[in-house]
Amino acid sequence: MSPFRFLVVLLSATAGTLATSSPAPAQYMFGGFRGPGFGPGMPYGGFTTRGWQPLPRYMFGMLPPVRAVSPVPGVNFFNPLMFSPFNPNYNPSFQSAVTYYYLLRPGYGYAPSAMSSYGGLAPGFSTGSMAGYPGTASTQYYNLARAQREASTQAKQEQWSRKAVQDQRLYEQRKDSAPSGGVLESQESPALSRAVAVTDPSKLATGESLNVILAAAVAAQAKSKGAKVDSAYLPPNLMAEVRFAGPNGSAINMLRTAGKLEFPTAFSDGPLAALRPTLNRDFAAATVPVLAGKPADLLKVAGLEVTIKKVHETLNTLVKDMDFETATDARRFVNQLDETVKVLKSPTAVALIDPNWATQGTSVADLVKHMAKYQLRFGPAAKGGEEAYLTLHHGLIAYLYALGQVSQPKTDQLPKK
Amino acid sequence: MNVLSPTKQAQMYRNGSGPVRLWSRTLVVLLLLASGARAQEPGTSQAARGVVARASAPAASFAARQPGSDGFKVLPENADLYSGDLLVALPGASLQGKNGAVSVKSLADYDGKSPLPALETAFTLNEPKDVDLDVALDRGRVDLTNTKADGAAVVQVRFWDQVWKVTLDSPGTRVALELYGRWPAGSRFKPVRPDDTDATKAAPVASLVLLVLKGSAAVNVGGVTMGMKAPPGPALLEWDSLGIAPPTLQKQEKLPPWAEPNAELSADGKKAAEAVEKFRKARAENPQAAITSFLNSGDPAEQRVALVTLGALDDIGRLGQQIGNAKTQEEWDFGVTILRHWLGRSQGHDQKLYAALTSPTQGYTPAHARIIMQLLFGFSPDDLRQPETYEVLIDYLTHDKAAIRNLAAWHLVRLVPQGKSIAYNPNATKEECQKTHREWKKLVPSGQIPSSPSKKQ
């Protein structure tokens, strides 16, 4: 090849390269920016074209839907460009589809909203074409997750919404109407169907939905006239997460913490902290027999009473220097101690807690019977107890359903025409 | 009107004595610190200061504060109004935009019918660009009226982070705007160090109501234009700073009572209106003397006007002193409302107050200052379902700090109306406080939630 011809070929090749538009990373997969340690030669991460493959056009618009709590700008807003033939993502066969960004969890996983609590995918999610794509859009994913979190936090503030200012004004004016949801307002239980439909662990953790189902189960149990109905097994570790409310509810919760009392912040230092070991010791001594199904030793209960009196006296001198929340938590704790002592002194104390809960576990049916007998309700779950409440929710629903089946007349028992 | 000088404040501070005075000292000087440095007024632009409107109201209807200044100046009759100045308007004060297309009138809610706590009105006017008037509403109620001989008038309304364009379709069209903020009940106060820029700064919730009173208007909110008309029709638009739901139009069959222009005032409302007019006249002669005279007045209506004015002009040092020296429970009650109102006006007021309370001059411990802040914020429905909330409030009735025990009492009579009969004196001695504590304890024993009051109470 003559030098002139070589030069012409070289110039043409250069011109051709320059004239070719660079590929948009969004249209490719398996390449792009990588984090540190992605592969040999990239110890600190960087940009790679290794393994780049163009995304097939049919993939656009086929990403799993976002379970959006609220619209997330730039992620699941309607995108008018999808109707434009000039849009690289345009596909006439998906004109009704919204253009989604990559929303799966980086590292070949799914977004939490796509996951069921039982493992696997929640309804509406599939292992379709986009499953398992590496995280070229991890930022979008995290933005979405954050936006969903923020949106759910805002949703909790809904009670504040537009009436917040008006309510505060009424309060200042000493109008007879108390702040909404206050002590002067009657509480309305949600309907059974709503309680059954709850799937959000944070909502279940309040115990309110469980109580609605519990009430229905108690009624159905009475209606079934002692018919034996199978129900889910509740293992000891699950029972340990159950918190009770109602008369003696807080006392039962406290009794079950014998030896490892959950002290509030006020007991972290100072004179109250000094009382912790004595209180723990006396409390354990007084409650251990009850947990084993034996009557309480009244002498030890009296000893506990003396210690609690000391706690009261110490708290009275300190409460005025505590934050409002610290003060209310400390007061609550001491009130619960008082209540527990009352329960320990009563003859029913032995039966309030089933010793089997901590050793063998129990069944949903037995738990419902026990709670009905002692007028107990479910209290708000402790931190980390949300999963237990979710399982309990399913167990209660299944039990309620089974009771419903029993109380319905069988077809062969129906009166004949 | 000028805010009291620090020297004058210090003299007043030195005159105080006794536990209640201590509370007053706290608020006199510390809250004065709290109202210290001022940033640019919200919603104002950085443009050069120029005349943008003229007051069309009697003397002393407006007080103005220039950007970067601490003091307010009471304006004379038909005064020129400058862009960027924060204008605090008495009820009835009105102004006309530079081009005569729009008038703005400040209104009061003398009978307490408004859904929002309409206490005072403050706004800033900006140099209008492609509109007839550019107003940044800080708080309160204003009525915008198209005063053109013919055609539509356009007003740019700014508040918080919002910029709305209100088109008053024809001459005579009138639109009311009302904006107020409060800390939602149960908000938790969290101190934020001034250098902690990453900390999430909590903010009060603001609520705005826009109501078409006469004619028709178009309101552009974030690029969406909504057609509105006076009742019957889509006349009402509500917004809040939480942004959970976008502002939506609401149909009104008739004007709500608070907006009815020809509504007859009640006897108390008339008294309040008379007190405001009397105050305006006195302020026109001598602003400082007017405030002092009204604060010391035996007429509760006049006292209220003075207390609102102190809060409106950010003179919370003096407001604190007045609350501390309250002669009647009514004065104390209303003073606390004004303080809560001041806290709810904008983000950061809570931190300013906390910083002032914990400053070495006053010596409140952080725990005591946090208690005061919490008591000013109030309690959520969840808090009110806990017996310990009442127990701790009753504990506070014997607190060494008068501010804490008085605020606790302020809440208790609201939460447990049955306790109204228990005598409470903000200036009570220790023994009297103990007695009050015992009576409350009897009414709400430890570990119990107060019973609902009977209908008669």
PDB file of N, CA and C in Angstrom, chain A residues 154-155 157-162 164-166 168-169 171-176 178-185 187 312 316 319-325 327-329 331-333 335, chain B residues 109 112 114-117 182-185 188 205 238 240 242 244-246 333 337 340 367-368 370-371 377 379 381 384-386 388 390-392 395-396 398-399 411 414-415 420 449 453:
ATOM      1  N   GLN A 154     -44.106  10.262  55.774  1.00  0.00           N
ATOM      2  CA  GLN A 154     -45.070  11.362  55.622  1.00  0.00           C
ATOM      3  C   GLN A 154     -46.485  10.854  55.851  1.00  0.00           C
ATOM      4  N   ALA A 155     -46.717   9.615  55.349  1.00  0.00           N
ATOM      5  CA  ALA A 155     -48.057   9.074  55.515  1.00  0.00           C
ATOM      6  C   ALA A 155     -48.401   8.960  56.995  1.00  0.00           C
ATOM      7  N   GLN A 157     -47.496  10.957  59.145  1.00  0.00           N
ATOM      8  CA  GLN A 157     -47.775  12.307  59.633  1.00  0.00           C
ATOM      9  C   GLN A 157     -49.144  12.788  59.155  1.00  0.00           C
ATOM     10  N   GLU A 158     -49.889  11.879  58.495  1.00  0.00           N
ATOM     11  CA  GLU A 158     -51.139  12.321  57.898  1.00  0.00           C
ATOM     12  C   GLU A 158     -52.066  12.926  58.953  1.00  0.00           C
ATOM     13  N   GLN A 159     -51.983  12.368  60.163  1.00  0.00           N
ATOM     14  CA  GLN A 159     -52.816  12.905  61.234  1.00  0.00           C
ATOM     15  C   GLN A 159     -52.510  14.385  61.479  1.00  0.00           C
ATOM     16  N   TRP A 160     -51.318  14.813  61.088  1.00  0.00           N
ATOM     17  CA  TRP A 160     -50.942  16.204  61.302  1.00  0.00           C
ATOM     18  C   TRP A 160     -51.513  17.093  60.212  1.00  0.00           C
ATOM     19  N   SER A 161     -51.537  16.569  59.026  1.00  0.00           N
ATOM     20  CA  SER A 161     -51.865  17.268  57.793  1.00  0.00           C
ATOM     21  C   SER A 161     -52.537  18.624  57.957  1.00  0.00           C
ATOM     22  N   ARG A 162     -53.616  18.814  57.251  1.00  0.00           N
ATOM     23  CA  ARG A 162     -54.169  20.163  57.158  1.00  0.00           C
ATOM     24  C   ARG A 162     -54.852  20.626  58.427  1.00  0.00           C
ATOM     25  N   ALA A 164     -53.728  20.198  61.379  1.00  0.00           N
ATOM     26  CA  ALA A 164     -52.774  20.369  62.480  1.00  0.00           C
ATOM     27  C   ALA A 164     -52.861  21.763  63.089  1.00  0.00           C
ATOM     28  N   VAL A 165     -52.860  22.760  62.229  1.00  0.00           N
ATOM     29  CA  VAL A 165     -52.865  24.135  62.725  1.00  0.00           C
ATOM     30  C   VAL A 165     -54.201  24.458  63.382  1.00  0.00           C
ATOM     31  N   GLN A 166     -55.298  23.998  62.739  1.00  0.00           N
ATOM     32  CA  GLN A 166     -56.626  24.259  63.302  1.00  0.00           C
ATOM     33  C   GLN A 166     -56.774  23.600  64.671  1.00  0.00           C
ATOM     34  N   GLN A 168     -54.463  22.814  66.828  1.00  0.00           N
ATOM     35  CA  GLN A 168     -53.676  23.520  67.827  1.00  0.00           C
ATOM     36  C   GLN A 168     -54.394  24.784  68.272  1.00  0.00           C
ATOM     37  N   ARG A 169     -55.069  25.394  67.332  1.00  0.00           N
ATOM     38  CA  ARG A 169     -55.768  26.625  67.674  1.00  0.00           C
ATOM     39  C   ARG A 169     -56.920  26.339  68.648  1.00  0.00           C
ATOM     40  N   TYR A 171     -57.118  23.951  70.679  1.00  0.00           N
ATOM     41  CA  TYR A 171     -56.514  23.601  71.969  1.00  0.00           C
ATOM     42  C   TYR A 171     -56.185  24.862  72.763  1.00  0.00           C
ATOM     43  N   GLU A 172     -55.587  25.817  72.065  1.00  0.00           N
ATOM     44  CA  GLU A 172     -55.233  27.064  72.742  1.00  0.00           C
ATOM     45  C   GLU A 172     -56.474  27.801  73.235  1.00  0.00           C
ATOM     46  N   GLN A 173     -57.553  27.693  72.435  1.00  0.00           N
ATOM     47  CA  GLN A 173     -58.775  28.416  72.805  1.00  0.00           C
ATOM     48  C   GLN A 173     -59.577  27.708  73.888  1.00  0.00           C
ATOM     49  N   ARG A 174     -59.082  26.544  74.309  1.00  0.00           N
ATOM     50  CA  ARG A 174     -59.758  25.739  75.324  1.00  0.00           C
ATOM     51  C   ARG A 174     -61.159  25.374  74.895  1.00  0.00           C
ATOM     52  N   LYS A 175     -61.320  25.140  73.583  1.00  0.00           N
ATOM     53  CA  LYS A 175     -62.623  24.665  73.118  1.00  0.00           C
ATOM     54  C   LYS A 175     -62.799  23.253  73.653  1.00  0.00           C
ATOM     55  N   ASP A 176     -64.044  22.857  73.874  1.00  0.00           N
ATOM     56  CA  ASP A 176     -64.308  21.578  74.503  1.00  0.00           C
ATOM     57  C   ASP A 176     -63.799  20.389  73.700  1.00  0.00           C
ATOM     58  N   ALA A 178     -61.393  18.102  72.298  1.00  0.00           N
ATOM     59  CA  ALA A 178     -59.988  17.808  72.589  1.00  0.00           C
ATOM     60  C   ALA A 178     -59.278  17.514  71.282  1.00  0.00           C
ATOM     61  N   PRO A 179     -57.951  17.501  71.277  1.00  0.00           N
ATOM     62  CA  PRO A 179     -57.234  17.145  70.059  1.00  0.00           C
ATOM     63  C   PRO A 179     -57.701  15.788  69.549  1.00  0.00           C
ATOM     64  N   SER A 180     -57.752  15.659  68.243  1.00  0.00           N
ATOM     65  CA  SER A 180     -58.299  14.431  67.680  1.00  0.00           C
ATOM     66  C   SER A 180     -57.524  13.234  68.196  1.00  0.00           C
ATOM     67  N   GLY A 181     -58.256  12.209  68.554  1.00  0.00           N
ATOM     68  CA  GLY A 181     -57.612  11.004  69.055  1.00  0.00           C
ATOM     69  C   GLY A 181     -57.245  11.107  70.521  1.00  0.00           C
ATOM     70  N   GLY A 182     -57.617  12.184  71.155  1.00  0.00           N
ATOM     71  CA  GLY A 182     -57.261  12.381  72.550  1.00  0.00           C
ATOM     72  C   GLY A 182     -58.149  11.573  73.475  1.00  0.00           C
ATOM     73  N   VAL A 183     -58.006  11.816  74.739  1.00  0.00           N
ATOM     74  CA  VAL A 183     -58.725  10.994  75.703  1.00  0.00           C
ATOM     75  C   VAL A 183     -60.225  11.205  75.627  1.00  0.00           C
ATOM     76  N   LEU A 184     -60.632  12.319  75.074  1.00  0.00           N
ATOM     77  CA  LEU A 184     -62.062  12.600  75.064  1.00  0.00           C
ATOM     78  C   LEU A 184     -62.752  11.993  73.850  1.00  0.00           C
ATOM     79  N   GLU A 185     -61.977  11.430  72.991  1.00  0.00           N
ATOM     80  CA  GLU A 185     -62.566  10.912  71.759  1.00  0.00           C
ATOM     81  C   GLU A 185     -62.688   9.397  71.854  1.00  0.00           C
ATOM     82  N   GLN A 187     -62.709   5.618  70.744  1.00  0.00           N
ATOM     83  CA  GLN A 187     -61.881   4.897  69.780  1.00  0.00           C
ATOM     84  C   GLN A 187     -62.750   3.955  68.955  1.00  0.00           C
ATOM     85  N   HIS A 312     -39.474   4.687  93.796  1.00  0.00           N
ATOM     86  CA  HIS A 312     -40.446   5.781  93.743  1.00  0.00           C
ATOM     87  C   HIS A 312     -39.857   7.052  94.342  1.00  0.00           C
ATOM     88  N   ASN A 316     -39.060  10.472  92.383  1.00  0.00           N
ATOM     89  CA  ASN A 316     -39.765  11.723  92.703  1.00  0.00           C
ATOM     90  C   ASN A 316     -38.811  12.911  92.792  1.00  0.00           C
ATOM     91  N   VAL A 319     -37.425  13.428  88.836  1.00  0.00           N
ATOM     92  CA  VAL A 319     -38.291  13.530  87.654  1.00  0.00           C
ATOM     93  C   VAL A 319     -38.347  14.947  87.069  1.00  0.00           C
ATOM     94  N   LYS A 320     -38.209  15.938  87.929  1.00  0.00           N
ATOM     95  CA  LYS A 320     -38.349  17.312  87.441  1.00  0.00           C
ATOM     96  C   LYS A 320     -37.132  17.786  86.645  1.00  0.00           C
ATOM     97  N   ASP A 321     -36.070  17.004  86.708  1.00  0.00           N
ATOM     98  CA  ASP A 321     -34.885  17.384  85.938  1.00  0.00           C
ATOM     99  C   ASP A 321     -34.725  16.520  84.697  1.00  0.00           C
ATOM    100  N   MET A 322     -35.737  15.735  84.410  1.00  0.00           N
ATOM    101  CA  MET A 322     -35.643  14.843  83.248  1.00  0.00           C
ATOM    102  C   MET A 322     -36.403  15.416  82.070  1.00  0.00           C
ATOM    103  N   ASP A 323     -35.948  15.049  80.883  1.00  0.00           N
ATOM    104  CA  ASP A 323     -36.722  15.354  79.681  1.00  0.00           C
ATOM    105  C   ASP A 323     -38.122  14.795  79.847  1.00  0.00           C
ATOM    106  N   PHE A 324     -39.055  15.394  79.145  1.00  0.00           N
ATOM    107  CA  PHE A 324     -40.431  14.915  79.260  1.00  0.00           C
ATOM    108  C   PHE A 324     -40.529  13.425  78.928  1.00  0.00           C
ATOM    109  N   GLU A 325     -39.897  13.019  77.854  1.00  0.00           N
ATOM    110  CA  GLU A 325     -40.003  11.613  77.429  1.00  0.00           C
ATOM    111  C   GLU A 325     -39.334  10.680  78.424  1.00  0.00           C
ATOM    112  N   ALA A 327     -38.928  11.231  81.527  1.00  0.00           N
ATOM    113  CA  ALA A 327     -39.748  11.230  82.738  1.00  0.00           C
ATOM    114  C   ALA A 327     -40.961  10.320  82.574  1.00  0.00           C
ATOM    115  N   THR A 328     -41.632  10.416  81.425  1.00  0.00           N
ATOM    116  CA  THR A 328     -42.829   9.584  81.241  1.00  0.00           C
ATOM    117  C   THR A 328     -42.441   8.102  81.150  1.00  0.00           C
ATOM    118  N   ASP A 329     -41.323   7.814  80.506  1.00  0.00           N
ATOM    119  CA  ASP A 329     -40.877   6.415  80.418  1.00  0.00           C
ATOM    120  C   ASP A 329     -40.576   5.857  81.809  1.00  0.00           C
ATOM    121  N   ARG A 331     -41.761   6.947  84.688  1.00  0.00           N
ATOM    122  CA  ARG A 331     -43.022   6.817  85.421  1.00  0.00           C
ATOM    123  C   ARG A 331     -43.771   5.549  84.980  1.00  0.00           C
ATOM    124  N   ARG A 332     -43.768   5.312  83.676  1.00  0.00           N
ATOM    125  CA  ARG A 332     -44.467   4.136  83.143  1.00  0.00           C
ATOM    126  C   ARG A 332     -43.861   2.863  83.732  1.00  0.00           C
ATOM    127  N   PHE A 333     -42.541   2.813  83.758  1.00  0.00           N
ATOM    128  CA  PHE A 333     -41.839   1.640  84.258  1.00  0.00           C
ATOM    129  C   PHE A 333     -42.202   1.387  85.718  1.00  0.00           C
ATOM    130  N   ASN A 335     -44.854   2.484  87.311  1.00  0.00           N
ATOM    131  CA  ASN A 335     -46.271   2.108  87.400  1.00  0.00           C
ATOM    132  C   ASN A 335     -46.451   0.625  87.079  1.00  0.00           C
TER     133      ASN A 335
ATOM    134  N   ASP B 109     -59.730  38.250  62.602  1.00  0.00           N
ATOM    135  CA  ASP B 109     -60.811  37.318  62.917  1.00  0.00           C
ATOM    136  C   ASP B 109     -61.258  37.621  64.341  1.00  0.00           C
ATOM    137  N   GLY B 112     -63.165  34.875  66.230  1.00  0.00           N
ATOM    138  CA  GLY B 112     -62.577  33.532  66.313  1.00  0.00           C
ATOM    139  C   GLY B 112     -63.284  32.512  65.440  1.00  0.00           C
ATOM    140  N   SER B 114     -62.486  31.930  62.168  1.00  0.00           N
ATOM    141  CA  SER B 114     -61.612  31.411  61.108  1.00  0.00           C
ATOM    142  C   SER B 114     -61.037  30.054  61.483  1.00  0.00           C
ATOM    143  N   PRO B 115     -60.836  29.173  60.484  1.00  0.00           N
ATOM    144  CA  PRO B 115     -60.250  27.870  60.803  1.00  0.00           C
ATOM    145  C   PRO B 115     -58.800  27.994  61.262  1.00  0.00           C
ATOM    146  N   LEU B 116     -58.164  29.085  60.911  1.00  0.00           N
ATOM    147  CA  LEU B 116     -56.763  29.276  61.296  1.00  0.00           C
ATOM    148  C   LEU B 116     -56.676  30.365  62.375  1.00  0.00           C
ATOM    149  N   PRO B 117     -55.627  30.298  63.182  1.00  0.00           N
ATOM    150  CA  PRO B 117     -55.522  31.269  64.275  1.00  0.00           C
ATOM    151  C   PRO B 117     -55.087  32.643  63.777  1.00  0.00           C
ATOM    152  N   ARG B 182     -48.085  26.257  62.931  1.00  0.00           N
ATOM    153  CA  ARG B 182     -47.980  25.804  64.321  1.00  0.00           C
ATOM    154  C   ARG B 182     -47.143  24.532  64.334  1.00  0.00           C
ATOM    155  N   TRP B 183     -46.509  24.261  65.454  1.00  0.00           N
ATOM    156  CA  TRP B 183     -45.881  22.958  65.634  1.00  0.00           C
ATOM    157  C   TRP B 183     -46.991  21.970  65.904  1.00  0.00           C
ATOM    158  N   PRO B 184     -47.044  20.875  65.145  1.00  0.00           N
ATOM    159  CA  PRO B 184     -48.120  19.911  65.400  1.00  0.00           C
ATOM    160  C   PRO B 184     -47.998  19.339  66.811  1.00  0.00           C
ATOM    161  N   ALA B 185     -49.155  19.075  67.407  1.00  0.00           N
ATOM    162  CA  ALA B 185     -49.152  18.530  68.767  1.00  0.00           C
ATOM    163  C   ALA B 185     -48.318  17.261  68.803  1.00  0.00           C
ATOM    164  N   ARG B 188     -41.587  16.528  68.740  1.00  0.00           N
ATOM    165  CA  ARG B 188     -40.537  16.413  69.762  1.00  0.00           C
ATOM    166  C   ARG B 188     -39.436  17.406  69.445  1.00  0.00           C
ATOM    167  N   VAL B 205     -45.691  23.184  60.927  1.00  0.00           N
ATOM    168  CA  VAL B 205     -46.578  22.953  59.790  1.00  0.00           C
ATOM    169  C   VAL B 205     -47.321  24.250  59.487  1.00  0.00           C
ATOM    170  N   GLU B 238     -56.903  24.732  49.534  1.00  0.00           N
ATOM    171  CA  GLU B 238     -56.130  24.608  50.782  1.00  0.00           C
ATOM    172  C   GLU B 238     -54.763  24.021  50.486  1.00  0.00           C
ATOM    173  N   ASP B 240     -50.909  22.853  52.550  1.00  0.00           N
ATOM    174  CA  ASP B 240     -50.116  22.788  53.788  1.00  0.00           C
ATOM    175  C   ASP B 240     -48.674  22.447  53.461  1.00  0.00           C
ATOM    176  N   LEU B 242     -46.750  20.233  54.559  1.00  0.00           N
ATOM    177  CA  LEU B 242     -46.341  18.835  54.542  1.00  0.00           C
ATOM    178  C   LEU B 242     -46.316  18.280  53.123  1.00  0.00           C
ATOM    179  N   ILE B 244     -48.382  16.453  51.581  1.00  0.00           N
ATOM    180  CA  ILE B 244     -48.852  15.073  51.402  1.00  0.00           C
ATOM    181  C   ILE B 244     -49.793  15.003  50.206  1.00  0.00           C
ATOM    182  N   ALA B 245     -50.647  15.961  50.095  1.00  0.00           N
ATOM    183  CA  ALA B 245     -51.569  15.999  48.954  1.00  0.00           C
ATOM    184  C   ALA B 245     -51.458  17.363  48.288  1.00  0.00           C
ATOM    185  N   PRO B 246     -51.543  17.398  46.957  1.00  0.00           N
ATOM    186  CA  PRO B 246     -51.481  18.702  46.296  1.00  0.00           C
ATOM    187  C   PRO B 246     -52.727  19.520  46.632  1.00  0.00           C
ATOM    188  N   ASP B 333     -52.645  32.909  79.915  1.00  0.00           N
ATOM    189  CA  ASP B 333     -53.115  31.974  78.883  1.00  0.00           C
ATOM    190  C   ASP B 333     -52.851  32.512  77.481  1.00  0.00           C
ATOM    191  N   THR B 337     -50.232  31.472  74.242  1.00  0.00           N
ATOM    192  CA  THR B 337     -50.690  31.277  72.851  1.00  0.00           C
ATOM    193  C   THR B 337     -49.842  32.105  71.899  1.00  0.00           C
ATOM    194  N   ARG B 340     -46.480  30.406  71.482  1.00  0.00           N
ATOM    195  CA  ARG B 340     -46.604  29.229  70.600  1.00  0.00           C
ATOM    196  C   ARG B 340     -46.758  29.673  69.154  1.00  0.00           C
ATOM    197  N   ALA B 367     -31.881  20.081  80.197  1.00  0.00           N
ATOM    198  CA  ALA B 367     -33.097  19.280  80.471  1.00  0.00           C
ATOM    199  C   ALA B 367     -34.288  20.193  80.734  1.00  0.00           C
ATOM    200  N   HIS B 368     -34.066  21.249  81.535  1.00  0.00           N
ATOM    201  CA  HIS B 368     -35.176  22.167  81.817  1.00  0.00           C
ATOM    202  C   HIS B 368     -35.618  22.903  80.554  1.00  0.00           C
ATOM    203  N   ARG B 370     -35.367  21.799  77.548  1.00  0.00           N
ATOM    204  CA  ARG B 370     -36.094  20.846  76.682  1.00  0.00           C
ATOM    205  C   ARG B 370     -37.502  20.625  77.211  1.00  0.00           C
ATOM    206  N   ILE B 371     -37.652  20.635  78.527  1.00  0.00           N
ATOM    207  CA  ILE B 371     -39.007  20.487  79.101  1.00  0.00           C
ATOM    208  C   ILE B 371     -39.867  21.669  78.653  1.00  0.00           C
ATOM    209  N   PHE B 377     -44.633  22.820  72.715  1.00  0.00           N
ATOM    210  CA  PHE B 377     -45.067  22.071  71.526  1.00  0.00           C
ATOM    211  C   PHE B 377     -46.377  21.313  71.764  1.00  0.00           C
ATOM    212  N   PHE B 379     -48.748  17.847  73.078  1.00  0.00           N
ATOM    213  CA  PHE B 379     -48.718  16.382  73.130  1.00  0.00           C
ATOM    214  C   PHE B 379     -49.587  15.746  72.051  1.00  0.00           C
ATOM    215  N   PRO B 381     -51.868  12.629  70.248  1.00  0.00           N
ATOM    216  CA  PRO B 381     -52.927  11.736  70.741  1.00  0.00           C
ATOM    217  C   PRO B 381     -52.350  10.504  71.450  1.00  0.00           C
ATOM    218  N   LEU B 384     -51.428  11.377  74.867  1.00  0.00           N
ATOM    219  CA  LEU B 384     -52.588  11.606  75.726  1.00  0.00           C
ATOM    220  C   LEU B 384     -53.275  10.321  76.144  1.00  0.00           C
ATOM    221  N   ARG B 385     -52.910   9.242  75.492  1.00  0.00           N
ATOM    222  CA  ARG B 385     -53.467   7.947  75.914  1.00  0.00           C
ATOM    223  C   ARG B 385     -52.609   7.303  77.001  1.00  0.00           C
ATOM    224  N   GLN B 386     -51.518   7.968  77.368  1.00  0.00           N
ATOM    225  CA  GLN B 386     -50.616   7.421  78.392  1.00  0.00           C
ATOM    226  C   GLN B 386     -50.862   8.130  79.722  1.00  0.00           C
ATOM    227  N   GLU B 388     -49.034   8.348  82.114  1.00  0.00           N
ATOM    228  CA  GLU B 388     -47.801   8.989  82.605  1.00  0.00           C
ATOM    229  C   GLU B 388     -47.671  10.437  82.115  1.00  0.00           C
ATOM    230  N   TYR B 390     -50.030  12.664  82.088  1.00  0.00           N
ATOM    231  CA  TYR B 390     -50.711  13.488  83.088  1.00  0.00           C
ATOM    232  C   TYR B 390     -49.919  13.494  84.395  1.00  0.00           C
ATOM    233  N   GLU B 391     -49.355  12.325  84.689  1.00  0.00           N
ATOM    234  CA  GLU B 391     -48.598  12.190  85.937  1.00  0.00           C
ATOM    235  C   GLU B 391     -47.403  13.149  85.940  1.00  0.00           C
ATOM    236  N   VAL B 392     -46.694  13.171  84.818  1.00  0.00           N
ATOM    237  CA  VAL B 392     -45.513  14.034  84.748  1.00  0.00           C
ATOM    238  C   VAL B 392     -45.932  15.510  84.743  1.00  0.00           C
ATOM    239  N   ASP B 395     -46.569  16.352  88.153  1.00  0.00           N
ATOM    240  CA  ASP B 395     -45.258  16.490  88.840  1.00  0.00           C
ATOM    241  C   ASP B 395     -44.683  17.893  88.619  1.00  0.00           C
ATOM    242  N   TYR B 396     -44.816  18.370  87.403  1.00  0.00           N
ATOM    243  CA  TYR B 396     -44.236  19.678  87.062  1.00  0.00           C
ATOM    244  C   TYR B 396     -44.909  20.839  87.792  1.00  0.00           C
ATOM    245  N   THR B 398     -45.142  21.403  90.738  1.00  0.00           N
ATOM    246  CA  THR B 398     -44.362  21.862  91.896  1.00  0.00           C
ATOM    247  C   THR B 398     -42.915  22.142  91.489  1.00  0.00           C
ATOM    248  N   HIS B 399     -42.700  22.319  90.229  1.00  0.00           N
ATOM    249  CA  HIS B 399     -41.336  22.543  89.737  1.00  0.00           C
ATOM    250  C   HIS B 399     -40.788  23.876  90.259  1.00  0.00           C
ATOM    251  N   HIS B 411     -51.458  23.305  80.202  1.00  0.00           N
ATOM    252  CA  HIS B 411     -51.910  22.104  79.492  1.00  0.00           C
ATOM    253  C   HIS B 411     -52.986  21.362  80.281  1.00  0.00           C
ATOM    254  N   ARG B 414     -56.510  22.305  79.916  1.00  0.00           N
ATOM    255  CA  ARG B 414     -57.035  22.007  78.581  1.00  0.00           C
ATOM    256  C   ARG B 414     -57.310  20.518  78.410  1.00  0.00           C
ATOM    257  N   LEU B 415     -56.425  19.702  78.952  1.00  0.00           N
ATOM    258  CA  LEU B 415     -56.562  18.262  78.785  1.00  0.00           C
ATOM    259  C   LEU B 415     -57.601  17.665  79.722  1.00  0.00           C
ATOM    260  N   LYS B 420     -60.683  22.677  85.854  1.00  0.00           N
ATOM    261  CA  LYS B 420     -60.825  24.143  85.799  1.00  0.00           C
ATOM    262  C   LYS B 420     -61.140  24.713  87.175  1.00  0.00           C
ATOM    263  N   ILE B 449     -55.820   7.386  83.452  1.00  0.00           N
ATOM    264  CA  ILE B 449     -56.140   8.411  82.452  1.00  0.00           C
ATOM    265  C   ILE B 449     -57.368   9.154  82.951  1.00  0.00           C
ATOM    266  N   PRO B 453     -64.969  14.286  80.602  1.00  0.00           N
ATOM    267  CA  PRO B 453     -65.840  15.182  81.374  1.00  0.00           C
ATOM    268  C   PRO B 453     -67.289  14.996  80.966  1.00  0.00           C
TER     269      PRO B 453
END
